[in-house]
Coordinates of C-alpha atoms in Angstrom, one line a residue:
Chain A
M269 CA -24.5 -131.2 87.9
K270 CA -27.5 -131.4 85.6
R271 CA -27.8 -134.5 83.5
I272 CA -28.8 -134.3 79.9
R273 CA -31.9 -136.2 79.4
L274 CA -31.7 -138.5 76.4
P275 CA -34.9 -138.9 74.3
Q276 CA -37.0 -141.7 75.5
G277 CA -39.3 -144.0 73.6
R278 CA -41.3 -142.3 70.9
E279 CA -39.0 -139.2 70.9
R280 CA -36.0 -141.4 70.3
V281 CA -37.7 -142.9 67.2
I282 CA -38.7 -139.5 65.8
A283 CA -35.1 -138.2 66.3
G284 CA -33.6 -141.3 64.6
A285 CA -36.0 -141.0 61.7
A286 CA -35.1 -137.3 61.4
V287 CA -31.3 -138.2 61.3
L288 CA -32.0 -140.8 58.6
A289 CA -34.1 -138.4 56.6
V290 CA -31.3 -135.8 56.7
L291 CA -28.7 -138.4 55.6
L292 CA -30.9 -139.6 52.8
T293 CA -31.7 -136.1 51.7
S294 CA -28.0 -135.2 51.7
L295 CA -27.3 -138.3 49.7
I296 CA -29.9 -137.3 47.1
V297 CA -28.7 -133.7 47.0
C298 CA -25.1 -135.0 46.6
I299 CA -26.1 -137.2 43.6
Q300 CA -28.1 -134.3 42.1
L301 CA -25.2 -131.9 42.5
Y302 CA -22.8 -134.3 40.7
E303 CA -21.6 -132.9 37.3
P304 CA -22.6 -135.3 34.6
A305 CA -19.5 -137.0 33.1
P306 CA -18.8 -136.5 29.4
S307 CA -19.2 -140.3 28.8
Q308 CA -21.1 -140.0 25.6
V309 CA -18.9 -137.6 23.7
F310 CA -15.8 -139.4 25.0
E311 CA -17.1 -142.8 23.8
E312 CA -17.8 -141.2 20.4
A313 CA -14.3 -139.8 20.3
W314 CA -12.5 -143.0 21.0
Q315 CA -14.7 -144.8 18.6
A316 CA -13.8 -142.3 15.9
V317 CA -10.1 -142.7 16.7
S318 CA -10.5 -146.4 16.8
E319 CA -12.2 -146.4 13.4
A320 CA -9.4 -144.2 12.0
R321 CA -6.8 -146.7 13.3
R322 CA -8.7 -149.5 11.6
Q323 CA -8.5 -147.5 8.4
E324 CA -4.7 -147.3 8.8
A325 CA -4.8 -143.6 9.5
A326 CA -1.5 -144.0 11.5
Q327 CA 0.1 -144.8 8.1
Y328 CA -2.0 -142.9 5.6
A329 CA -3.0 -139.8 7.5
P330 CA -0.3 -139.7 10.3
E331 CA -0.4 -136.0 11.1
V332 CA -4.2 -135.7 11.6
F333 CA -4.3 -139.1 13.3
R334 CA -1.6 -138.1 15.8
Q335 CA -3.5 -135.0 16.6
A336 CA -6.7 -137.0 17.2
E337 CA -4.8 -139.3 19.6
T338 CA -3.3 -136.4 21.4
Y339 CA -6.7 -134.8 21.9
L340 CA -8.1 -138.1 23.1
E341 CA -5.3 -138.5 25.6
Q342 CA -5.7 -134.9 26.8
A343 CA -9.5 -135.5 27.2
R344 CA -8.8 -138.6 29.2
S345 CA -6.2 -136.9 31.5
T346 CA -8.4 -133.9 32.1
W347 CA -11.3 -136.2 32.9
R348 CA -9.1 -138.1 35.4
A349 CA -8.0 -134.8 36.9
E350 CA -11.5 -133.5 37.4
N351 CA -12.5 -136.8 38.9
R352 CA -9.9 -136.3 41.6
K353 CA -11.6 -133.0 42.7
W354 CA -14.5 -132.6 45.1
F355 CA -17.7 -133.2 43.3
W356 CA -18.9 -129.7 43.7
S357 CA -15.9 -128.2 42.0
R358 CA -15.8 -130.5 39.0
N359 CA -16.1 -129.1 35.5
F360 CA -15.9 -131.4 32.5
N361 CA -16.2 -128.7 29.8
T362 CA -12.6 -128.9 28.8
T363 CA -12.8 -132.7 28.7
A364 CA -15.9 -132.5 26.5
Q365 CA -14.2 -130.0 24.2
L366 CA -11.1 -132.1 23.8
A367 CA -13.2 -135.2 23.2
E368 CA -15.1 -133.3 20.5
S369 CA -11.8 -132.3 18.9
A370 CA -10.6 -135.9 19.1
K371 CA -13.8 -137.1 17.5
L372 CA -13.6 -134.5 14.7
C373 CA -9.9 -135.2 14.0
G374 CA -10.5 -139.0 14.2
R375 CA -13.2 -138.8 11.6
I376 CA -11.1 -136.6 9.4
A377 CA -8.1 -138.9 9.8
G378 CA -10.3 -142.0 9.0
R379 CA -11.7 -140.4 5.8
L380 CA -8.4 -139.0 4.7
A381 CA -6.7 -142.4 5.3
V382 CA -9.3 -144.2 3.1
A383 CA -9.0 -141.6 0.4
R384 CA -5.2 -141.6 0.5
R385 CA -5.0 -145.4 0.6
D386 CA -7.4 -145.9 -2.3
S387 CA -5.6 -143.2 -4.3
L388 CA -2.2 -144.8 -3.5
E389 CA -3.5 -148.2 -4.4
L390 CA -4.5 -146.9 -7.8
F391 CA -1.3 -144.9 -8.2
T392 CA 0.9 -147.9 -7.4
T393 CA -1.3 -150.3 -9.6
F394 CA -0.9 -148.1 -12.6
G395 CA 2.6 -147.0 -11.7
I396 CA 3.9 -150.5 -11.5
A397 CA 2.1 -151.5 -14.8
R398 CA 3.5 -148.5 -16.6
L399 CA 7.0 -149.0 -15.3
Q400 CA 6.9 -152.7 -16.2
Q401 CA 5.9 -151.8 -19.7
T402 CA 8.8 -149.4 -20.0
V403 CA 11.1 -152.0 -18.6
E404 CA 10.0 -154.5 -21.3
E405 CA 10.3 -151.9 -24.1
F406 CA 13.7 -150.9 -22.9
R407 CA 14.9 -154.6 -22.6
A408 CA 13.6 -155.3 -26.1
Q409 CA 15.5 -152.2 -27.4
A410 CA 18.7 -153.0 -25.5
R411 CA 19.0 -156.3 -27.3
R412 CA 19.6 -154.3 -30.5
I413 CA 21.2 -151.0 -29.6
P414 CA 24.3 -150.4 -27.6
V415 CA 23.4 -149.1 -24.1
N416 CA 25.9 -147.5 -21.8
K417 CA 27.1 -150.1 -19.3
T418 CA 26.6 -148.0 -16.2
L419 CA 23.2 -147.0 -17.4
W420 CA 22.3 -150.6 -17.9
Q421 CA 23.4 -151.7 -14.5
K422 CA 21.3 -148.9 -12.9
F423 CA 18.4 -150.0 -15.0
V424 CA 18.7 -153.6 -14.0
A425 CA 18.9 -152.6 -10.3
S426 CA 15.8 -150.4 -10.7
E427 CA 14.0 -153.4 -12.3
L428 CA 14.4 -155.2 -9.0
M429 CA 12.9 -152.2 -7.2
V430 CA 9.9 -152.4 -9.5
L431 CA 9.5 -156.1 -8.4
E432 CA 9.9 -155.1 -4.8
S433 CA 7.2 -152.4 -5.2
Q434 CA 4.9 -155.1 -6.7
F435 CA 5.4 -157.5 -3.7
A436 CA 4.8 -154.6 -1.2
H437 CA 1.6 -153.8 -3.3
W438 CA 0.4 -157.4 -3.0
R439 CA 0.6 -157.3 0.7
R440 CA -1.3 -154.0 0.7
D441 CA 1.6 -151.9 1.9
Y442 CA 1.0 -149.1 -0.6
L443 CA 3.4 -146.7 1.1
T444 CA 6.4 -149.0 0.7
A445 CA 5.1 -149.8 -2.9
K446 CA 5.0 -146.1 -3.6
A447 CA 8.5 -145.4 -2.1
K448 CA 10.0 -148.2 -4.2
L449 CA 8.2 -147.1 -7.3
E450 CA 9.5 -143.5 -6.8
E451 CA 13.0 -144.8 -6.3
A452 CA 12.8 -147.0 -9.5
E453 CA 10.9 -144.6 -11.7
P454 CA 13.7 -142.0 -12.4
L455 CA 16.2 -144.7 -13.0
V456 CA 14.0 -146.7 -15.4
N457 CA 12.8 -143.6 -17.2
G458 CA 16.2 -142.0 -17.1
A459 CA 17.8 -145.0 -18.7
W460 CA 15.0 -145.3 -21.3
S461 CA 14.9 -141.5 -22.1
T462 CA 18.7 -141.1 -22.3
T463 CA 18.9 -144.0 -24.7
K464 CA 15.9 -142.8 -26.7
A465 CA 17.2 -139.3 -26.9
S466 CA 20.6 -140.5 -28.2
L467 CA 18.7 -142.7 -30.7
E468 CA 16.5 -139.9 -31.8
N469 CA 19.5 -137.6 -32.2
Y470 CA 21.3 -140.2 -34.2
L471 CA 18.2 -140.9 -36.4
R472 CA 17.9 -137.3 -37.4
Q473 CA 20.3 -138.1 -40.2
V474 CA 17.9 -140.7 -41.7
P475 CA 16.9 -138.4 -44.7
V476 CA 20.6 -138.0 -45.6
W477 CA 21.2 -141.7 -45.3
R478 CA 18.2 -142.5 -47.4
R479 CA 19.5 -140.1 -50.1
W480 CA 22.9 -141.9 -50.0
A481 CA 21.2 -145.3 -50.3
D482 CA 18.9 -144.1 -53.1
E483 CA 21.8 -142.6 -55.1
T484 CA 23.8 -145.8 -54.6
I485 CA 20.9 -148.0 -55.9
A486 CA 20.3 -145.5 -58.7
W487 CA 24.0 -145.7 -59.7
S488 CA 23.7 -149.6 -59.6
A489 CA 20.7 -149.3 -61.9
A490 CA 22.3 -146.8 -64.3
S491 CA 25.6 -148.7 -64.6
D492 CA 24.0 -152.2 -64.3
S493 CA 26.6 -152.9 -61.6
V494 CA 26.9 -154.3 -58.2
A495 CA 26.6 -152.0 -55.1
I496 CA 26.5 -152.6 -51.4
V497 CA 24.4 -150.8 -48.8
V498 CA 25.0 -151.5 -45.1
D499 CA 22.2 -150.6 -42.7
K500 CA 23.9 -150.5 -39.2
M501 CA 20.6 -150.3 -37.2
A502 CA 19.1 -153.2 -39.1
H503 CA 22.4 -155.1 -39.0
K504 CA 22.0 -155.9 -42.7
C505 CA 24.1 -155.8 -45.7
Y506 CA 22.1 -155.3 -49.0
L507 CA 23.6 -156.4 -52.3
Y508 CA 22.2 -154.7 -55.4
K509 CA 22.7 -155.4 -59.0
G510 CA 21.2 -153.3 -61.8
G511 CA 19.3 -151.4 -59.1
K512 CA 17.6 -154.5 -57.8
L513 CA 18.1 -156.2 -54.5
L514 CA 20.1 -159.4 -55.1
A515 CA 20.7 -160.5 -51.6
E516 CA 20.7 -159.4 -48.0
Y517 CA 23.1 -160.7 -45.3
P518 CA 23.1 -160.3 -41.5
V519 CA 26.1 -158.4 -40.2
E520 CA 28.0 -157.7 -37.0
L521 CA 29.7 -154.4 -36.3
G522 CA 31.8 -152.7 -33.7
P523 CA 30.4 -152.6 -30.2
R524 CA 29.9 -148.8 -30.4
W525 CA 28.3 -148.9 -33.8
L526 CA 25.6 -146.3 -32.8
G527 CA 27.3 -143.2 -34.1
H528 CA 29.9 -142.2 -36.6
K529 CA 33.5 -143.4 -36.3
R530 CA 35.5 -140.5 -34.9
Q531 CA 39.0 -141.8 -34.2
R532 CA 41.2 -144.9 -34.2
G533 CA 40.2 -147.4 -31.5
D534 CA 36.7 -146.2 -30.8
N535 CA 35.3 -149.5 -32.1
A536 CA 32.7 -147.6 -34.2
T537 CA 31.7 -148.4 -37.8
P538 CA 31.9 -145.4 -40.1
E539 CA 29.0 -144.0 -42.0
G540 CA 29.6 -142.7 -45.5
R541 CA 29.9 -143.5 -49.2
Y542 CA 33.0 -145.6 -49.9
R543 CA 34.4 -148.0 -52.5
I544 CA 36.2 -151.3 -52.3
I545 CA 39.9 -150.6 -52.6
K546 CA 41.3 -154.1 -51.9
K547 CA 40.0 -157.7 -52.0
K548 CA 41.8 -160.0 -49.5
T549 CA 41.9 -163.7 -49.2
N550 CA 44.0 -166.5 -47.7
R551 CA 47.1 -165.1 -46.0
E552 CA 46.1 -161.5 -46.7
T553 CA 43.5 -161.5 -43.9
I554 CA 42.9 -163.3 -40.7
Y555 CA 39.1 -162.9 -41.1
Y556 CA 38.6 -165.6 -43.9
K557 CA 38.0 -163.1 -46.7
A558 CA 37.9 -159.3 -46.7
L559 CA 36.9 -156.3 -48.8
Q560 CA 38.8 -153.2 -47.7
I561 CA 37.1 -149.9 -48.2
N562 CA 38.5 -146.4 -48.6
Y563 CA 37.9 -145.2 -45.1
P564 CA 38.9 -142.5 -44.3
N565 CA 37.7 -140.6 -47.4
S566 CA 38.2 -136.9 -47.7
E567 CA 34.9 -136.1 -45.9
D568 CA 35.9 -138.3 -42.9
Q569 CA 39.3 -136.6 -42.8
Q570 CA 37.7 -133.1 -42.8
K571 CA 35.3 -134.1 -40.0
F572 CA 38.1 -135.6 -38.0
L573 CA 40.3 -132.4 -38.3
E574 CA 37.3 -130.2 -37.4
A575 CA 36.5 -132.3 -34.3
R576 CA 40.1 -132.2 -33.2
Q577 CA 40.2 -128.4 -33.7
R578 CA 37.1 -128.0 -31.6
G579 CA 38.7 -130.0 -28.9
E580 CA 36.3 -132.8 -29.1
L581 CA 39.1 -135.3 -29.7
P582 CA 42.5 -135.5 -27.9
R583 CA 45.5 -133.9 -29.7
H584 CA 47.2 -137.3 -30.1
A585 CA 44.1 -138.9 -31.6
T586 CA 44.4 -140.4 -35.1
I587 CA 41.6 -141.2 -37.5
G588 CA 42.2 -144.9 -37.9
G589 CA 41.7 -147.0 -41.0
L590 CA 41.6 -150.5 -42.5
I591 CA 37.8 -150.8 -42.4
E592 CA 36.7 -153.9 -44.1
I593 CA 33.7 -156.1 -44.8
H594 CA 35.1 -159.5 -43.7
G595 CA 34.3 -163.0 -42.6
H596 CA 34.1 -164.7 -39.2
G597 CA 30.7 -163.2 -38.5
G598 CA 27.9 -165.0 -36.8
K599 CA 29.3 -164.6 -33.2
G600 CA 26.0 -163.1 -32.0
A601 CA 27.6 -159.8 -30.9
N602 CA 29.0 -156.6 -32.2
W603 CA 32.6 -157.6 -31.7
T604 CA 34.7 -156.0 -34.5
A605 CA 36.9 -153.0 -34.2
G606 CA 34.6 -151.1 -36.6
C607 CA 34.5 -153.5 -39.5
V608 CA 31.4 -155.2 -41.0
A609 CA 31.5 -159.0 -40.3
L610 CA 29.5 -161.6 -42.2
E611 CA 29.3 -165.3 -41.8
N612 CA 31.9 -167.0 -44.0
A613 CA 29.3 -168.6 -46.4
Y614 CA 27.8 -165.1 -47.0
M615 CA 31.2 -163.7 -47.4
D616 CA 31.9 -166.2 -50.2
E617 CA 28.9 -164.9 -52.1
L618 CA 29.7 -161.3 -51.6
Y619 CA 33.4 -161.8 -52.4
E620 CA 32.5 -163.4 -55.7
L621 CA 30.0 -160.7 -56.8
T622 CA 32.1 -157.6 -55.9
H623 CA 35.2 -156.1 -57.3
I624 CA 37.6 -153.2 -56.7
G625 CA 35.6 -150.0 -57.1
T626 CA 32.3 -151.5 -56.0
P627 CA 30.4 -148.8 -54.0
V628 CA 29.8 -149.5 -50.4
T629 CA 27.4 -147.1 -48.7
I630 CA 27.2 -147.5 -44.9
V631 CA 24.3 -145.8 -43.2
G632 CA 23.0 -145.6 -39.6
S633 CA 19.5 -146.6 -40.5
L634 CA 17.1 -146.4 -43.5
K635 CA 14.1 -146.2 -41.2
G636 CA 13.1 -143.3 -38.9
L637 CA 11.9 -143.5 -35.3
P638 CA 8.2 -144.3 -35.2
A639 CA 5.9 -142.3 -32.9
N640 CA 6.2 -144.9 -30.1
G641 CA 9.9 -144.7 -30.2
N642 CA 10.2 -148.3 -31.0
A643 CA 12.7 -148.0 -33.8
L644 CA 13.5 -151.6 -34.2
H645 CA 10.2 -153.4 -33.9
Chain B
M182 CA -35.1 -152.0 71.5
K183 CA -36.2 -149.2 69.2
A184 CA -33.0 -147.3 70.0
K185 CA -31.0 -150.4 69.0
T186 CA -32.8 -150.6 65.7
L187 CA -32.1 -147.0 65.0
L188 CA -28.5 -147.4 65.8
S189 CA -28.3 -150.4 63.5
S190 CA -29.9 -148.4 60.7
L191 CA -27.3 -145.7 61.1
G192 CA -24.6 -148.3 61.2
I193 CA -25.8 -149.8 58.0
V194 CA -25.8 -146.4 56.3
V195 CA -22.2 -145.8 57.5
L196 CA -21.2 -149.3 56.3
M197 CA -22.8 -148.6 53.0
F198 CA -20.6 -145.6 52.6
V199 CA -17.5 -147.5 53.5
V200 CA -18.3 -150.6 51.5
G201 CA -19.8 -148.6 48.6
C202 CA -16.6 -146.6 48.1
K203 CA -15.1 -149.1 45.7
E204 CA -11.5 -148.6 44.4
A205 CA -10.8 -148.3 40.7
P206 CA -8.9 -151.4 39.3
Q207 CA -5.6 -149.5 39.3
Q208 CA -3.5 -152.7 39.1
L209 CA -5.5 -154.0 36.1
L210 CA -5.0 -150.6 34.4
A211 CA -1.3 -150.8 34.9
D212 CA -1.3 -154.5 33.7
A213 CA -3.2 -153.5 30.6
D214 CA -0.7 -150.7 29.8
A215 CA 2.2 -153.1 30.3
A216 CA 0.4 -155.6 28.0
M217 CA 0.1 -152.9 25.4
Q218 CA 3.7 -152.0 25.7
A219 CA 4.7 -155.6 25.3
A220 CA 2.5 -155.9 22.2
Q221 CA 4.2 -152.9 20.7
T222 CA 7.6 -154.3 21.4
A223 CA 6.5 -157.5 19.7
E224 CA 5.6 -155.3 16.7
A225 CA 2.0 -156.4 16.9
N226 CA 1.0 -153.2 15.2
R227 CA 2.9 -154.4 12.1
Y228 CA 2.6 -158.2 12.2
A229 CA -0.9 -158.6 13.8
T230 CA -2.5 -155.3 13.0
D231 CA -6.2 -156.3 13.4
L232 CA -5.7 -158.0 16.7
F233 CA -3.6 -155.1 18.0
N234 CA -6.3 -152.6 17.0
A235 CA -9.0 -154.6 18.6
A236 CA -7.0 -154.8 21.8
K237 CA -6.5 -151.1 21.8
D238 CA -10.2 -150.6 21.4
S239 CA -10.9 -152.8 24.4
L240 CA -8.4 -150.8 26.4
S241 CA -9.9 -147.5 25.3
A242 CA -13.4 -148.7 26.3
A243 CA -12.1 -149.9 29.6
Q244 CA -10.4 -146.6 30.4
A245 CA -13.5 -144.7 29.5
E246 CA -15.6 -147.0 31.7
V247 CA -13.2 -146.5 34.7
E248 CA -13.4 -142.7 34.4
Q249 CA -17.1 -142.9 34.0
Q250 CA -17.4 -144.8 37.2
N251 CA -14.9 -142.4 38.9
S252 CA -17.2 -139.6 38.0
K253 CA -20.1 -141.1 39.8
F254 CA -21.0 -140.7 43.5
A255 CA -18.9 -143.1 45.5
L256 CA -21.8 -145.3 46.6
L257 CA -23.0 -145.8 43.0
R258 CA -19.6 -146.8 41.5
N259 CA -19.3 -150.2 40.0
Y260 CA -16.1 -151.3 38.3
D261 CA -17.3 -154.8 37.3
R262 CA -17.7 -153.8 33.6
A263 CA -14.4 -151.9 33.6
T264 CA -12.7 -154.9 35.2
A265 CA -14.1 -157.3 32.6
L266 CA -13.1 -154.9 29.8
L267 CA -9.6 -154.5 31.2
N268 CA -9.2 -158.3 31.5
S269 CA -10.4 -158.7 28.0
A270 CA -7.9 -156.0 26.8
I271 CA -5.0 -157.7 28.6
A272 CA -6.0 -161.0 27.0
A273 CA -6.4 -159.3 23.6
F274 CA -2.9 -157.7 23.8
K275 CA -1.5 -161.0 24.7
S276 CA -3.2 -162.7 21.7
A277 CA -1.9 -159.9 19.5
S278 CA 1.7 -160.3 20.9
D279 CA 1.5 -164.1 20.3
A280 CA 0.0 -163.7 16.8
A281 CA 2.7 -161.1 16.0
A282 CA 5.4 -163.4 17.2
A283 CA 4.0 -166.2 15.1
N284 CA 3.5 -164.0 12.0
K285 CA 6.9 -162.5 12.4
E286 CA 8.5 -165.9 12.7
K287 CA 6.5 -167.0 9.6
V288 CA 7.8 -164.0 7.6
R289 CA 11.3 -164.5 8.9
A290 CA 11.2 -168.2 8.0
E291 CA 9.9 -167.4 4.5
A292 CA 12.6 -164.7 4.0
D293 CA 15.2 -167.1 5.3
T294 CA 14.1 -169.9 3.0
L295 CA 14.1 -167.6 0.0
I296 CA 17.6 -166.3 0.9
A297 CA 18.9 -169.8 1.3
Q298 CA 17.4 -170.8 -2.1
L299 CA 18.9 -167.8 -3.8
T300 CA 22.6 -168.7 -3.6
P301 CA 22.2 -172.1 -5.3
K302 CA 19.9 -170.5 -7.9
I303 CA 22.5 -167.8 -8.7
E304 CA 25.1 -170.6 -8.9
A305 CA 22.8 -172.6 -11.2
A306 CA 22.3 -169.5 -13.4
K307 CA 26.1 -169.0 -13.6
K308 CA 26.6 -172.6 -14.7
L309 CA 23.9 -172.3 -17.3
M310 CA 25.7 -169.1 -18.6
A311 CA 28.7 -171.3 -19.3
K312 CA 26.5 -173.7 -21.3
A313 CA 24.5 -171.0 -23.2
P314 CA 25.1 -170.6 -26.9
K315 CA 27.5 -167.8 -27.7
G316 CA 26.7 -167.3 -31.4
K317 CA 23.7 -165.6 -33.0
E318 CA 22.9 -162.8 -30.6
G319 CA 24.1 -165.0 -27.8
R320 CA 27.0 -163.0 -26.5
A321 CA 25.2 -159.7 -26.3
A322 CA 22.3 -161.4 -24.5
L323 CA 24.7 -163.1 -22.1
E324 CA 26.3 -159.8 -21.2
M325 CA 22.8 -158.5 -20.3
I326 CA 22.1 -161.7 -18.3
Q327 CA 25.4 -161.2 -16.5
A328 CA 24.2 -157.8 -15.4
D329 CA 20.9 -159.3 -14.2
I330 CA 22.8 -161.9 -12.1
T331 CA 24.9 -159.1 -10.6
A332 CA 21.8 -157.2 -9.7
V333 CA 20.3 -160.3 -8.2
E334 CA 23.4 -160.8 -6.1
S335 CA 23.1 -157.2 -4.9
G336 CA 19.4 -157.8 -4.1
L337 CA 20.4 -160.9 -2.1
S338 CA 22.9 -158.9 -0.1
E339 CA 20.3 -156.2 0.6
A340 CA 17.8 -158.9 1.8
Q341 CA 20.5 -160.3 4.1
N342 CA 21.1 -156.8 5.5
A343 CA 17.4 -156.4 6.2
M344 CA 17.3 -159.8 7.9
T345 CA 20.2 -158.7 10.1
S346 CA 18.3 -155.5 11.2
N347 CA 15.2 -157.7 11.9
D348 CA 13.2 -156.0 9.1
Y349 CA 11.7 -159.3 7.9
L350 CA 9.0 -157.8 5.7
T351 CA 11.5 -155.8 3.7
A352 CA 13.9 -158.8 3.6
R353 CA 11.1 -161.0 2.2
D354 CA 10.2 -158.4 -0.4
K355 CA 13.8 -158.1 -1.5
A356 CA 14.3 -161.8 -1.6
Q357 CA 11.1 -162.4 -3.5
A358 CA 12.1 -159.8 -6.1
A359 CA 15.5 -161.4 -6.5
M360 CA 14.0 -164.8 -6.7
S361 CA 11.5 -163.7 -9.4
K362 CA 14.4 -162.2 -11.4
I363 CA 16.8 -165.1 -11.1
N364 CA 14.0 -167.6 -12.0
S365 CA 13.3 -165.6 -15.2
V366 CA 17.1 -165.5 -15.9
I367 CA 17.3 -169.3 -15.5
Q368 CA 14.2 -169.8 -17.7
E369 CA 15.7 -167.6 -20.4
L370 CA 19.0 -169.5 -20.3
E371 CA 17.3 -172.9 -20.3
N372 CA 15.2 -171.8 -23.3
A373 CA 18.3 -170.7 -25.2
I374 CA 20.1 -173.9 -24.3
G375 CA 17.0 -175.9 -25.3
K376 CA 16.9 -174.2 -28.7
K377 CA 20.5 -174.9 -29.2
M378 CA 20.1 -178.6 -28.4
G379 CA 16.9 -178.8 -30.6
S380 CA 18.8 -177.3 -33.5
R381 CA 21.5 -179.9 -33.2
S382 CA 19.2 -182.9 -33.2

């Protein structure tokens, strides 16, 4: 058996050095063959996504931001998958492309979020201010004109929503502020516009009412007699003598004074040209003193019959009557069943100066609706 | 002798391969993920947004660093920076969770206080309603104020519902709105009563 001769001395050193050289060369070749990792583009991508997150893109640009996050996660997982392969078969192209997409989407999401947030901040700032102004205007009006109870309750609830919107705005949660604002806006504006529309519709008759009042005052001047004009909107009773204003008194009416009296029990005060037909005092009235007018006159009766024929009133409806100017006013509310109430002291004056046959013209309003819709200010 | 030196050199090279093949900090990565989940459960994204975002940045940087090292030749991998970043991310998520818990508790306490104060305020407003002047525009105004009080009661109920569903920010907004309204109602009633008293003296 032939023995293999191991290298001796110098040969051994040369062989060892050769092995080492081969190993080191392999090492260098391996390093050189490594596919460079997409570190740079990946870092840019997560920084773009991070910046977008700082700009609240998750809230203000959620779709684009979610897309950016998805791309970033896909880039990370493909990178991880490539790292598990042998170095010579690695390919980071997909990772780099996904990272590029994440970077792009992240940047877009960040810019979009800033733009949307700024725009929402402005939108809610002005929206809240505008709605608060409407709330104040409507509140001021509602103290003077009858507002539908359901409408008012909705309005008050929406007023709280405006406040909620403001608190959300103060803590920079513009999305909640906007949502609350959008919930409140139709209710506030709806209440205001419904009331304003019915007011505008009602005040279309102002020219006719002015003519009635002018004719009554002219009659007072021509006959040098006393005449009464009641302005329901102003809640005033004007006493004229010889065409000149002698006195004006605050009055209270029926709770549904906005509109013409249509039937018995509707708590409305009629509009029309009437005369005093009876003066009552002591046991004749429970309201201190009273001046009964000739409601319903022929015009009222005709309107009533027409309305009933059109089906606007129930068949069993009756026209009502016993409309008076009487005492016990000063309650601070429109509380009568359709009469005009004065404080007793004023009633004394009026009672003294009037007589059977004195004209009483009751009008909705002598003033029109100004451009800003603020009829009563 | 020379043979021994050669063998030692080869041994060192092999040892370098073995020692150089460092493992990625898998446990720390899992811990960081768990810390992030915990922070999300604590609603850190809502109650400690800045800290939560900073923690997420640390985690993203750490994950990128881990993959970057994984991409390198085994002998050249070094996870020291990744480890430091992961530890920092875990600490940041914990801080975010703690801050969120503290903030949430603060908001909850504020909402709770407001809700507790609302009931006596509503009662006070109702008592003032009874004392308020009825004459001279009083009754109509009181009817409107009554609607305000009803709306405040409804707002209080909504705030309580939000508290029950642990939505403290909404509960606080609703309670603040109701408080603002009831305070203005009380102010209005006190002014009306004050005027009445003034007119009597």
